[in-house]
Amino acid sequence: MIISIPVGFRALPLPVAQLSLAAVLQCGQSFRWSVFPLPYPDFSVNPDAPRHEYRVCLRDRVVCLRQTPDTLFYRAVYPSPSLDPKEEANKDAETLSWIRDYFQLDVDLLDLYSQWSKLDPVFHKLKDRFEGIRVLRQDPFECLLSFICSSNNNITRITKMVRALCTQFSSPVISLPPPNAEPGTELEPYHPFPPPSALSAPEVTATLRTLGFGYRAEFIQKTAKMLADNHNTSATSSAKMQEPAELWLTTLRQMSTSEARNELLKFMGVGRKVADCVMLMSLDKREVVPVDTHVHQIATKHYGMSSSSKSKAVKTTMTPKLYDELSSKFVGIWGEYAGWAHCVLFTSDLKAFASYGLETSSPSPSAPPSMSTTPTISAASTPSASPAKRKRAASKINVVKTEVVATVAEVSEDGSLAERVKRRRQLRVVATDPSK
DNA sequence: CCTAAACCCCTG
DNA sequence: AGGGGTTTAG
């Protein structure tokens, strides 16, 4: 099979089993990729030719990707066309290294798939249908704001909102025609994701509301302002560089899962689910399994999971306790890369998963053995403390109101989710209203 | 410590 | 009517 390299693209050998762009770029991890169908006259001539081009704007360039069963084609387009060749080569190397980082290509997905298959019969039956699904390593600020938008929402609308955020609050770096377009086709502007400083002004809330963000408008602006106020203390030297607040968010990669979660929960509009998504998809917390209502449904139906306290039907509400139970059970099943396994099963092809359930649900509830017992969970995912210590910490917060920050720092080692939320509320007061 | 309702917009 | 959630009030 001969595949010609598209003009301007470089080739990176990569089996589609290691990465499937079609599955990964549109499954609700990132909401900013544009997809273009490639108008080939006849695919029967070359059935393996790429059908789509994917594009996204990164800082000063637009990255374009195409894929065949064994090759990833990539190129970047820059605003200034006449660079000297050496500079050009540098930038291309930069683009390749960004791709390797963004798709985490050093992680062998085939290894993981075979591990999960041994650990989980349900996964074993499904794995062939979900090739090449991996967790992206996204920019933390973009990830945080995108998932604040995700509450009570669907992928289509989140995508529209994130797009609106970019077109409204950042300048386009370049305008390009769609791939394989006729001459004279209208150019399309490409906007990078806006930095915190562009979203922190109070008027931003109203603008976002007119753009259809609803109650999330305030969350976005408050979160951006909190980041800018706390971390953008010195000016950013270059427009191409990240702001200090963005760099600070990235440092959460160095922290433990529970520490990073505590930091994220301080932001307005960020609860457990959003925090976990941000940690999994941008902060290297690969064991974290975010739980939403859909995961809950599948968990009870296919894995025999149900809240230990309430043995009601599938109609139970998602309490913090239930969330913890479900999340830790999946970590117990899938292990170190549990979040990645979750991604394969739940955020790719939900309909295929549902149909699988219809086929096999009646004969035998083939739940994995680890379901029945409480699995051992790493300390990082479920911090525990003596009840006495916890109580002391909680009461301290209620009494002391003036030195909240110091108190929080002291007790932030542990605590239930509810307690963390309480602490967050007080922290927000300090962070957003210094006068009080 | 835990539960329930509102929130804003889009889709069925 | 209800949704891949969070906040606020009880």
Short mmCIF file of C-alpha atoms (C1' of nucleotides) in Angstrom, two decimals:
data_model
loop_
_atom_site.label_atom_id
_atom_site.label_comp_id
_atom_site.label_asym_id
_atom_site.label_seq_id
_atom_site.Cartn_x
_atom_site.Cartn_y
_atom_site.Cartn_z
CA MET A 1 0.00 0.00 0.00
CA ILE A 2 1.47 3.30 -1.08
CA ILE A 3 0.47 6.39 0.83
CA SER A 4 1.72 9.63 -0.50
CA ILE A 5 2.71 12.23 2.02
CA PRO A 6 0.43 15.25 1.81
CA VAL A 7 2.19 18.40 0.73
CA GLY A 8 3.79 20.27 3.61
CA PHE A 9 3.33 17.45 6.10
CA ARG A 10 5.94 15.40 7.91
CA ALA A 11 5.41 11.74 8.67
CA LEU A 12 5.64 10.14 12.10
CA PRO A 13 5.34 6.33 12.11
CA LEU A 14 2.58 5.45 14.57
CA PRO A 15 0.06 2.58 14.56
CA VAL A 16 -3.52 3.69 14.95
CA ALA A 17 -3.77 1.26 17.84
CA GLN A 18 -1.47 3.64 19.71
CA LEU A 19 -3.51 6.71 18.82
CA SER A 20 -6.79 7.21 17.07
CA LEU A 21 -7.31 10.89 16.32
CA ALA A 22 -10.93 10.35 15.41
CA ALA A 23 -11.65 8.82 18.80
CA VAL A 24 -9.45 10.98 20.99
CA LEU A 25 -10.00 14.44 19.57
CA GLN A 26 -13.77 14.43 19.72
CA CYS A 27 -14.66 12.40 22.77
CA GLY A 28 -14.96 15.23 25.25
CA GLN A 29 -11.36 15.65 26.36
CA SER A 30 -10.42 18.69 24.31
CA PHE A 31 -13.07 20.95 22.82
CA ARG A 32 -10.95 23.09 20.55
CA TRP A 33 -9.99 20.94 17.59
CA SER A 34 -11.51 21.71 14.21
CA VAL A 35 -12.30 18.76 11.96
CA PHE A 36 -12.28 19.00 8.17
CA PRO A 37 -13.45 16.20 5.89
CA LEU A 38 -10.95 15.65 3.10
CA PRO A 39 -12.73 15.62 -0.25
CA TYR A 40 -11.04 12.75 -2.04
CA PRO A 41 -12.78 11.78 -5.25
CA ASP A 42 -12.60 8.04 -4.70
CA PHE A 43 -11.48 6.24 -1.58
CA SER A 44 -11.63 2.87 -3.33
CA VAL A 45 -8.38 3.82 -5.08
CA ASN A 46 -6.68 4.25 -1.74
CA PRO A 47 -8.82 3.07 1.15
CA ASP A 48 -6.21 4.00 3.76
CA ALA A 49 -5.94 7.63 2.77
CA PRO A 50 -6.77 10.09 5.55
CA ARG A 51 -10.42 11.14 5.61
CA HIS A 52 -10.03 14.10 7.93
CA GLU A 53 -7.68 16.86 8.86
CA TYR A 54 -7.62 18.09 12.46
CA ARG A 55 -6.44 21.58 13.38
CA VAL A 56 -5.85 23.53 16.54
CA CYS A 57 -4.22 26.86 17.33
CA LEU A 58 -1.34 26.71 19.80
CA ARG A 59 0.14 30.03 20.87
CA ASP A 60 1.91 31.25 17.71
CA ARG A 61 1.00 28.47 15.27
CA VAL A 62 -1.71 26.23 13.89
CA VAL A 63 -1.03 22.51 14.18
CA CYS A 64 -2.56 20.31 11.46
CA LEU A 65 -2.84 16.53 11.68
CA ARG A 66 -3.86 13.70 9.41
CA GLN A 67 -3.69 9.98 10.01
CA THR A 68 -3.42 6.66 8.19
CA PRO A 69 -3.37 3.21 9.84
CA ASP A 70 0.36 3.38 10.43
CA THR A 71 1.36 7.02 10.16
CA LEU A 72 0.60 10.34 11.81
CA PHE A 73 1.12 13.30 9.47
CA TYR A 74 1.76 16.66 11.05
CA ARG A 75 2.61 20.19 10.09
CA ALA A 76 2.49 23.63 11.66
CA VAL A 77 1.59 26.90 9.99
CA TYR A 78 2.99 30.20 11.25
CA PRO A 79 1.86 33.78 10.71
CA SER A 80 5.10 34.97 9.13
CA PRO A 81 5.71 32.92 5.99
CA SER A 82 9.29 33.98 5.24
CA LEU A 83 11.33 32.59 8.08
CA ASP A 84 14.89 31.60 7.53
CA PRO A 85 15.17 27.83 6.98
CA LYS A 86 17.01 27.22 10.21
CA GLU A 87 14.33 28.90 12.27
CA GLU A 88 11.74 26.92 10.36
CA ALA A 89 13.44 23.63 11.21
CA ASN A 90 13.59 24.65 14.87
CA LYS A 91 9.89 25.36 14.97
CA ASP A 92 9.07 22.07 13.29
CA ALA A 93 11.12 20.23 15.87
CA GLU A 94 9.21 22.15 18.52
CA THR A 95 5.93 21.08 16.97
CA LEU A 96 6.95 17.44 16.95
CA SER A 97 7.98 17.59 20.56
CA TRP A 98 4.68 19.25 21.42
CA ILE A 99 2.82 16.42 19.67
CA ARG A 100 4.77 13.76 21.55
CA ASP A 101 3.98 15.53 24.79
CA TYR A 102 0.31 16.30 24.08
CA PHE A 103 -0.51 12.75 23.04
CA GLN A 104 1.85 11.23 25.65
CA LEU A 105 3.36 9.01 23.00
CA ASP A 106 5.94 7.58 25.40
CA VAL A 107 3.12 5.69 27.10
CA ASP A 108 2.60 2.33 25.36
CA LEU A 109 -1.14 1.97 24.94
CA LEU A 110 -0.95 -1.66 23.82
CA ASP A 111 0.76 -2.58 27.09
CA LEU A 112 -1.97 -0.84 29.04
CA TYR A 113 -4.77 -2.48 27.06
CA SER A 114 -3.36 -5.94 27.76
CA GLN A 115 -2.91 -5.13 31.45
CA TRP A 116 -6.49 -3.91 31.79
CA SER A 117 -7.72 -6.98 29.92
CA LYS A 118 -6.13 -9.23 32.51
CA LEU A 119 -7.54 -7.19 35.36
CA ASP A 120 -11.07 -6.71 34.05
CA PRO A 121 -13.18 -9.15 31.99
CA VAL A 122 -15.52 -6.35 30.96
CA PHE A 123 -12.66 -4.41 29.49
CA HIS A 124 -11.32 -7.52 27.81
CA LYS A 125 -14.51 -8.00 25.82
CA LEU A 126 -14.61 -4.40 24.73
CA LYS A 127 -11.03 -3.55 23.96
CA ASP A 128 -11.08 -4.42 20.28
CA ARG A 129 -13.80 -1.91 19.61
CA PHE A 130 -11.90 0.96 21.13
CA GLU A 131 -8.55 1.21 19.48
CA GLY A 132 -6.11 3.97 20.17
CA ILE A 133 -7.94 5.81 22.93
CA ARG A 134 -5.57 7.60 25.24
CA VAL A 135 -5.63 10.51 27.65
CA LEU A 136 -4.35 13.82 26.32
CA ARG A 137 -1.90 15.98 28.26
CA GLN A 138 -3.57 19.34 27.81
CA ASP A 139 -2.77 22.85 28.89
CA PRO A 140 -4.09 23.13 32.47
CA PHE A 141 -5.72 26.55 32.12
CA GLU A 142 -7.58 25.62 28.97
CA CYS A 143 -8.58 22.33 30.55
CA LEU A 144 -9.81 24.00 33.73
CA LEU A 145 -12.01 26.52 31.93
CA SER A 146 -13.30 23.98 29.44
CA PHE A 147 -14.47 21.67 32.21
CA ILE A 148 -16.02 24.52 34.17
CA CYS A 149 -18.15 24.89 31.04
CA SER A 150 -19.00 21.19 31.10
CA SER A 151 -21.38 21.20 34.05
CA ASN A 152 -24.92 20.21 33.10
CA ASN A 153 -23.85 20.33 29.50
CA ASN A 154 -23.12 18.29 26.38
CA ILE A 155 -20.08 18.05 24.15
CA THR A 156 -21.66 19.97 21.27
CA ARG A 157 -22.47 23.00 23.34
CA ILE A 158 -19.21 22.92 25.30
CA THR A 159 -17.38 22.97 21.97
CA LYS A 160 -19.35 26.02 20.86
CA MET A 161 -18.71 27.79 24.14
CA VAL A 162 -14.97 27.16 24.10
CA ARG A 163 -14.82 28.35 20.51
CA ALA A 164 -16.68 31.51 21.47
CA LEU A 165 -14.29 32.05 24.35
CA CYS A 166 -11.36 32.01 21.94
CA THR A 167 -12.82 34.14 19.15
CA GLN A 168 -14.09 36.72 21.63
CA PHE A 169 -11.10 37.05 23.94
CA SER A 170 -7.98 36.35 21.89
CA SER A 171 -6.65 37.77 18.63
CA PRO A 172 -6.26 35.39 15.70
CA VAL A 173 -2.65 34.51 14.95
CA ILE A 174 -3.35 33.55 11.35
CA SER A 175 -6.15 32.91 8.87
CA LEU A 176 -6.12 29.83 6.66
CA PRO A 177 -8.28 28.27 3.98
CA PRO A 178 -9.76 24.85 4.77
CA PRO A 179 -7.63 21.92 3.54
CA ASN A 180 -7.92 21.13 -0.18
CA ALA A 181 -10.08 24.19 -0.67
CA GLU A 182 -10.78 25.80 -4.02
CA PRO A 183 -8.88 29.05 -4.60
CA GLY A 184 -10.97 31.93 -3.37
CA THR A 185 -12.49 30.04 -0.48
CA GLU A 186 -12.96 32.26 2.54
CA LEU A 187 -10.13 32.18 5.07
CA GLU A 188 -10.78 31.06 8.59
CA PRO A 189 -9.17 32.85 11.56
CA TYR A 190 -7.39 30.74 14.20
CA HIS A 191 -7.46 31.96 17.78
CA PRO A 192 -5.32 30.66 20.64
CA PHE A 193 -6.89 30.00 24.01
CA PRO A 194 -7.06 33.33 25.89
CA PRO A 195 -4.83 33.82 28.97
CA PRO A 196 -6.27 34.48 32.47
CA SER A 197 -5.68 38.24 32.20
CA ALA A 198 -7.98 38.43 29.18
CA LEU A 199 -10.87 36.95 31.15
CA SER A 200 -10.50 38.46 34.60
CA ALA A 201 -12.24 41.84 34.09
CA PRO A 202 -15.72 42.09 35.67
CA GLU A 203 -17.35 42.98 32.32
CA VAL A 204 -16.35 39.58 31.00
CA THR A 205 -19.26 38.01 32.86
CA ALA A 206 -21.86 39.98 30.93
CA THR A 207 -20.16 39.29 27.61
CA LEU A 208 -20.09 35.58 28.33
CA ARG A 209 -23.76 35.64 29.21
CA THR A 210 -24.63 37.14 25.86
CA LEU A 211 -22.58 34.33 24.32
CA GLY A 212 -24.84 31.77 25.97
CA PHE A 213 -22.64 30.64 28.85
CA GLY A 214 -25.50 30.91 31.34
CA TYR A 215 -24.57 30.66 34.98
CA ARG A 216 -21.10 29.44 33.99
CA ALA A 217 -20.21 32.97 32.83
CA GLU A 218 -19.59 34.07 36.37
CA PHE A 219 -17.57 30.94 37.19
CA ILE A 220 -15.23 31.56 34.27
CA GLN A 221 -14.60 35.20 35.11
CA LYS A 222 -14.19 34.54 38.84
CA THR A 223 -11.75 31.72 38.25
CA ALA A 224 -9.69 33.76 35.78
CA LYS A 225 -9.65 36.71 38.17
CA MET A 226 -8.61 34.59 41.11
CA LEU A 227 -5.74 33.14 39.11
CA ALA A 228 -4.65 36.53 37.82
CA ASP A 229 -4.91 38.23 41.22
CA ASN A 230 -2.97 35.54 43.02
CA HIS A 231 -0.28 34.78 40.46
CA ASN A 232 0.00 37.43 37.75
CA THR A 233 1.93 39.70 40.07
CA SER A 234 4.69 40.42 37.58
CA ALA A 235 3.98 41.35 33.98
CA THR A 236 4.36 38.77 31.24
CA SER A 237 7.30 39.75 29.07
CA SER A 238 6.15 38.45 25.72
CA ALA A 239 2.70 37.97 24.29
CA LYS A 240 3.73 34.53 23.13
CA MET A 241 4.72 33.45 26.60
CA GLN A 242 2.41 31.99 29.17
CA GLU A 243 1.33 34.16 32.06
CA PRO A 244 2.62 33.39 35.56
CA ALA A 245 -0.85 32.20 36.54
CA GLU A 246 -0.82 29.62 33.77
CA LEU A 247 2.65 28.47 34.74
CA TRP A 248 1.53 28.17 38.33
CA LEU A 249 -1.36 25.91 37.33
CA THR A 250 1.15 23.72 35.53
CA THR A 251 3.16 23.32 38.72
CA LEU A 252 0.23 21.35 40.14
CA ARG A 253 1.69 18.48 38.09
CA GLN A 254 4.41 18.26 40.74
CA MET A 255 1.93 17.96 43.60
CA SER A 256 0.21 14.87 44.93
CA THR A 257 -3.29 14.06 43.74
CA SER A 258 -4.98 15.23 46.93
CA GLU A 259 -2.94 18.43 47.13
CA ALA A 260 -3.68 19.31 43.52
CA ARG A 261 -7.36 18.55 44.04
CA ASN A 262 -7.48 20.88 47.04
CA GLU A 263 -6.04 23.68 44.94
CA LEU A 264 -8.51 23.15 42.11
CA LEU A 265 -11.51 23.00 44.43
CA LYS A 266 -10.82 26.58 45.48
CA PHE A 267 -11.96 27.85 42.10
CA MET A 268 -15.55 28.91 41.55
CA GLY A 269 -17.46 26.40 39.49
CA VAL A 270 -15.05 23.58 40.25
CA GLY A 271 -16.41 20.60 42.16
CA ARG A 272 -15.06 17.11 42.49
CA LYS A 273 -15.91 15.98 38.98
CA VAL A 274 -14.39 18.98 37.22
CA ALA A 275 -11.31 18.88 39.44
CA ASP A 276 -10.79 15.22 38.64
CA CYS A 277 -11.17 15.80 34.90
CA VAL A 278 -8.60 18.58 35.00
CA MET A 279 -6.20 16.45 37.00
CA LEU A 280 -6.52 13.47 34.70
CA MET A 281 -6.33 15.36 31.43
CA SER A 282 -3.81 18.09 32.20
CA LEU A 283 -2.04 17.41 35.49
CA ASP A 284 -0.60 13.91 35.06
CA LYS A 285 -2.90 12.30 37.63
CA ARG A 286 -3.41 9.17 35.60
CA GLU A 287 -5.08 7.09 38.31
CA VAL A 288 -7.96 9.53 38.84
CA VAL A 289 -11.35 8.27 37.67
CA PRO A 290 -13.90 11.09 37.26
CA VAL A 291 -17.44 9.98 38.05
CA ASP A 292 -20.47 11.40 36.28
CA THR A 293 -24.03 10.20 36.05
CA HIS A 294 -23.23 8.13 32.98
CA VAL A 295 -20.31 6.39 34.66
CA HIS A 296 -22.63 5.77 37.57
CA GLN A 297 -25.21 4.10 35.36
CA ILE A 298 -22.69 1.88 33.62
CA ALA A 299 -21.06 1.05 36.93
CA THR A 300 -24.26 -0.20 38.48
CA LYS A 301 -25.39 -2.00 35.37
CA HIS A 302 -22.20 -3.71 34.21
CA TYR A 303 -19.98 -3.82 37.24
CA GLY A 304 -22.60 -4.52 39.87
CA MET A 305 -21.71 -1.41 41.78
CA SER A 306 -24.27 0.28 43.95
CA SER A 307 -24.15 2.57 46.89
CA SER A 308 -23.58 0.52 50.01
CA SER A 309 -25.88 2.71 52.06
CA LYS A 310 -28.82 3.02 49.71
CA SER A 311 -29.79 -0.13 47.85
CA LYS A 312 -32.26 1.74 45.72
CA ALA A 313 -32.61 1.35 41.99
CA VAL A 314 -30.57 3.30 39.43
CA LYS A 315 -32.33 6.47 40.51
CA THR A 316 -29.99 7.48 43.34
CA THR A 317 -28.42 10.93 43.32
CA MET A 318 -24.71 11.43 43.15
CA THR A 319 -23.53 12.20 46.65
CA PRO A 320 -19.88 12.86 47.49
CA LYS A 321 -19.83 9.55 49.29
CA LEU A 322 -21.15 7.63 46.30
CA TYR A 323 -18.67 9.45 44.11
CA ASP A 324 -15.78 8.35 46.30
CA GLU A 325 -17.02 4.78 46.38
CA LEU A 326 -17.37 4.45 42.64
CA SER A 327 -14.13 6.22 41.85
CA SER A 328 -12.05 4.17 44.25
CA LYS A 329 -13.59 0.92 43.11
CA PHE A 330 -12.50 1.60 39.57
CA VAL A 331 -9.03 2.50 40.78
CA GLY A 332 -9.04 -0.83 42.57
CA ILE A 333 -9.89 -2.66 39.38
CA TRP A 334 -7.67 -0.89 36.88
CA GLY A 335 -4.73 0.25 38.98
CA GLU A 336 -2.15 2.92 38.27
CA TYR A 337 -3.61 4.05 34.94
CA ALA A 338 -7.23 3.73 36.03
CA GLY A 339 -8.14 7.13 34.63
CA TRP A 340 -6.91 6.07 31.22
CA ALA A 341 -8.96 2.88 31.33
CA HIS A 342 -11.99 4.93 32.31
CA CYS A 343 -11.36 7.10 29.30
CA VAL A 344 -11.35 4.10 26.99
CA LEU A 345 -14.59 2.70 28.35
CA PHE A 346 -16.63 5.78 29.01
CA THR A 347 -15.64 8.78 26.95
CA SER A 348 -15.24 7.24 23.56
CA ASP A 349 -18.13 5.35 22.12
CA LEU A 350 -20.92 5.27 24.63
CA LYS A 351 -23.45 3.80 22.28
CA ALA A 352 -21.31 0.80 21.41
CA PHE A 353 -20.83 0.18 25.09
CA ALA A 354 -24.56 0.31 25.65
CA SER A 355 -25.24 -2.20 22.89
CA TYR A 356 -22.63 -4.50 24.35
CA GLY A 357 -24.60 -4.39 27.58
CA LEU A 358 -27.79 -5.44 25.87
CA GLU A 359 -26.12 -8.48 24.40
CA THR A 360 -24.61 -9.91 27.52
CA SER A 361 -26.63 -8.66 30.43
CA SER A 362 -29.07 -11.55 30.66
CA PRO A 363 -27.03 -14.79 30.84
CA SER A 364 -24.61 -14.09 33.67
CA PRO A 365 -23.60 -10.97 35.53
CA SER A 366 -19.93 -11.44 34.76
CA ALA A 367 -18.66 -8.90 37.21
CA PRO A 368 -14.95 -9.08 37.96
CA PRO A 369 -14.10 -10.68 41.30
CA SER A 370 -12.67 -7.49 42.66
CA MET A 371 -16.11 -5.88 42.60
CA SER A 372 -17.49 -7.69 45.60
CA THR A 373 -14.81 -6.65 48.02
CA THR A 374 -13.51 -3.22 48.76
CA PRO A 375 -10.25 -2.90 46.88
CA THR A 376 -7.13 -1.42 48.37
CA ILE A 377 -6.74 2.17 47.35
CA SER A 378 -3.59 4.17 47.30
CA ALA A 379 -3.29 6.77 50.00
CA ALA A 380 -3.08 9.52 47.46
CA SER A 381 -6.56 9.04 46.07
CA THR A 382 -8.44 8.76 49.34
CA PRO A 383 -6.72 10.65 52.10
CA SER A 384 -7.64 9.38 55.52
CA ALA A 385 -7.16 10.81 58.97
CA SER A 386 -8.15 10.03 62.49
CA PRO A 387 -11.69 11.17 63.29
CA ALA A 388 -10.38 13.26 66.16
CA LYS A 389 -7.98 15.18 63.98
CA ARG A 390 -10.66 15.77 61.40
CA LYS A 391 -13.11 17.10 63.94
CA ARG A 392 -10.57 19.42 65.42
CA ALA A 393 -9.74 20.83 62.02
CA ALA A 394 -13.37 21.40 61.15
CA SER A 395 -14.26 23.21 64.34
CA LYS A 396 -11.20 25.39 64.02
CA ILE A 397 -12.45 26.66 60.72
CA ASN A 398 -15.82 27.56 62.08
CA VAL A 399 -14.37 29.55 64.94
CA VAL A 400 -11.47 31.34 63.35
CA LYS A 401 -12.58 33.63 60.59
CA THR A 402 -9.87 36.21 60.30
CA GLU A 403 -6.87 34.02 59.62
CA VAL A 404 -8.48 31.58 57.28
CA VAL A 405 -5.48 31.15 55.04
CA ALA A 406 -3.17 30.07 57.81
CA THR A 407 -5.76 27.68 59.19
CA VAL A 408 -6.36 26.14 55.84
CA ALA A 409 -2.70 25.61 55.24
CA GLU A 410 -2.53 23.78 58.53
CA VAL A 411 -5.39 21.40 57.96
CA SER A 412 -5.14 20.89 54.23
CA GLU A 413 -3.33 17.59 54.71
CA ASP A 414 -6.53 15.60 54.94
CA GLY A 415 -10.26 15.78 55.31
CA SER A 416 -13.39 14.64 53.58
CA LEU A 417 -14.65 16.29 50.46
CA ALA A 418 -17.31 18.19 52.36
CA GLU A 419 -14.71 19.67 54.66
CA ARG A 420 -12.53 20.67 51.76
CA VAL A 421 -15.48 22.43 50.17
CA LYS A 422 -16.07 24.36 53.36
CA ARG A 423 -12.46 25.44 53.44
CA ARG A 424 -12.64 26.45 49.81
CA ARG A 425 -15.58 28.76 50.41
CA GLN A 426 -13.64 30.62 53.05
CA LEU A 427 -10.54 30.74 50.89
CA ARG A 428 -12.50 32.28 48.07
CA VAL A 429 -13.54 35.14 50.30
CA VAL A 430 -9.92 35.86 51.02
CA ALA A 431 -8.90 35.46 47.43
CA THR A 432 -11.59 37.52 45.78
CA ASP A 433 -12.29 40.17 48.38
CA PRO A 434 -9.09 41.26 50.11
CA SER A 435 -10.78 44.11 51.96
CA LYS A 436 -12.67 41.77 54.29
"C1'" DC B 1 -22.81 15.74 57.90
"C1'" DC B 2 -26.13 15.23 54.30
"C1'" DT B 3 -30.03 16.39 51.16
"C1'" DA B 4 -32.54 19.23 47.82
"C1'" DA B 5 -33.43 23.02 44.75
"C1'" DA B 6 -31.92 26.60 41.61
"C1'" DC B 7 -29.03 27.79 37.81
"C1'" DC B 8 -28.81 28.72 31.91
"C1'" DC B 9 -29.27 26.76 27.60
"C1'" DC B 10 -30.13 23.23 24.36
"C1'" DT B 11 -32.37 19.02 22.81
"C1'" DG B 12 -36.01 15.28 22.77
"C1'" DA C 1 -39.07 17.44 30.76
"C1'" DG C 2 -34.26 16.73 31.74
"C1'" DG C 3 -29.10 16.67 31.22
"C1'" DG C 4 -21.49 14.10 31.55
"C1'" DG C 5 -22.41 19.60 37.85
"C1'" DT C 6 -21.85 23.19 41.34
"C1'" DT C 7 -23.50 26.36 44.57
"C1'" DT C 8 -26.37 27.80 48.08
"C1'" DA C 9 -29.56 27.22 51.66
"C1'" DG C 10 -31.73 24.30 54.92
#
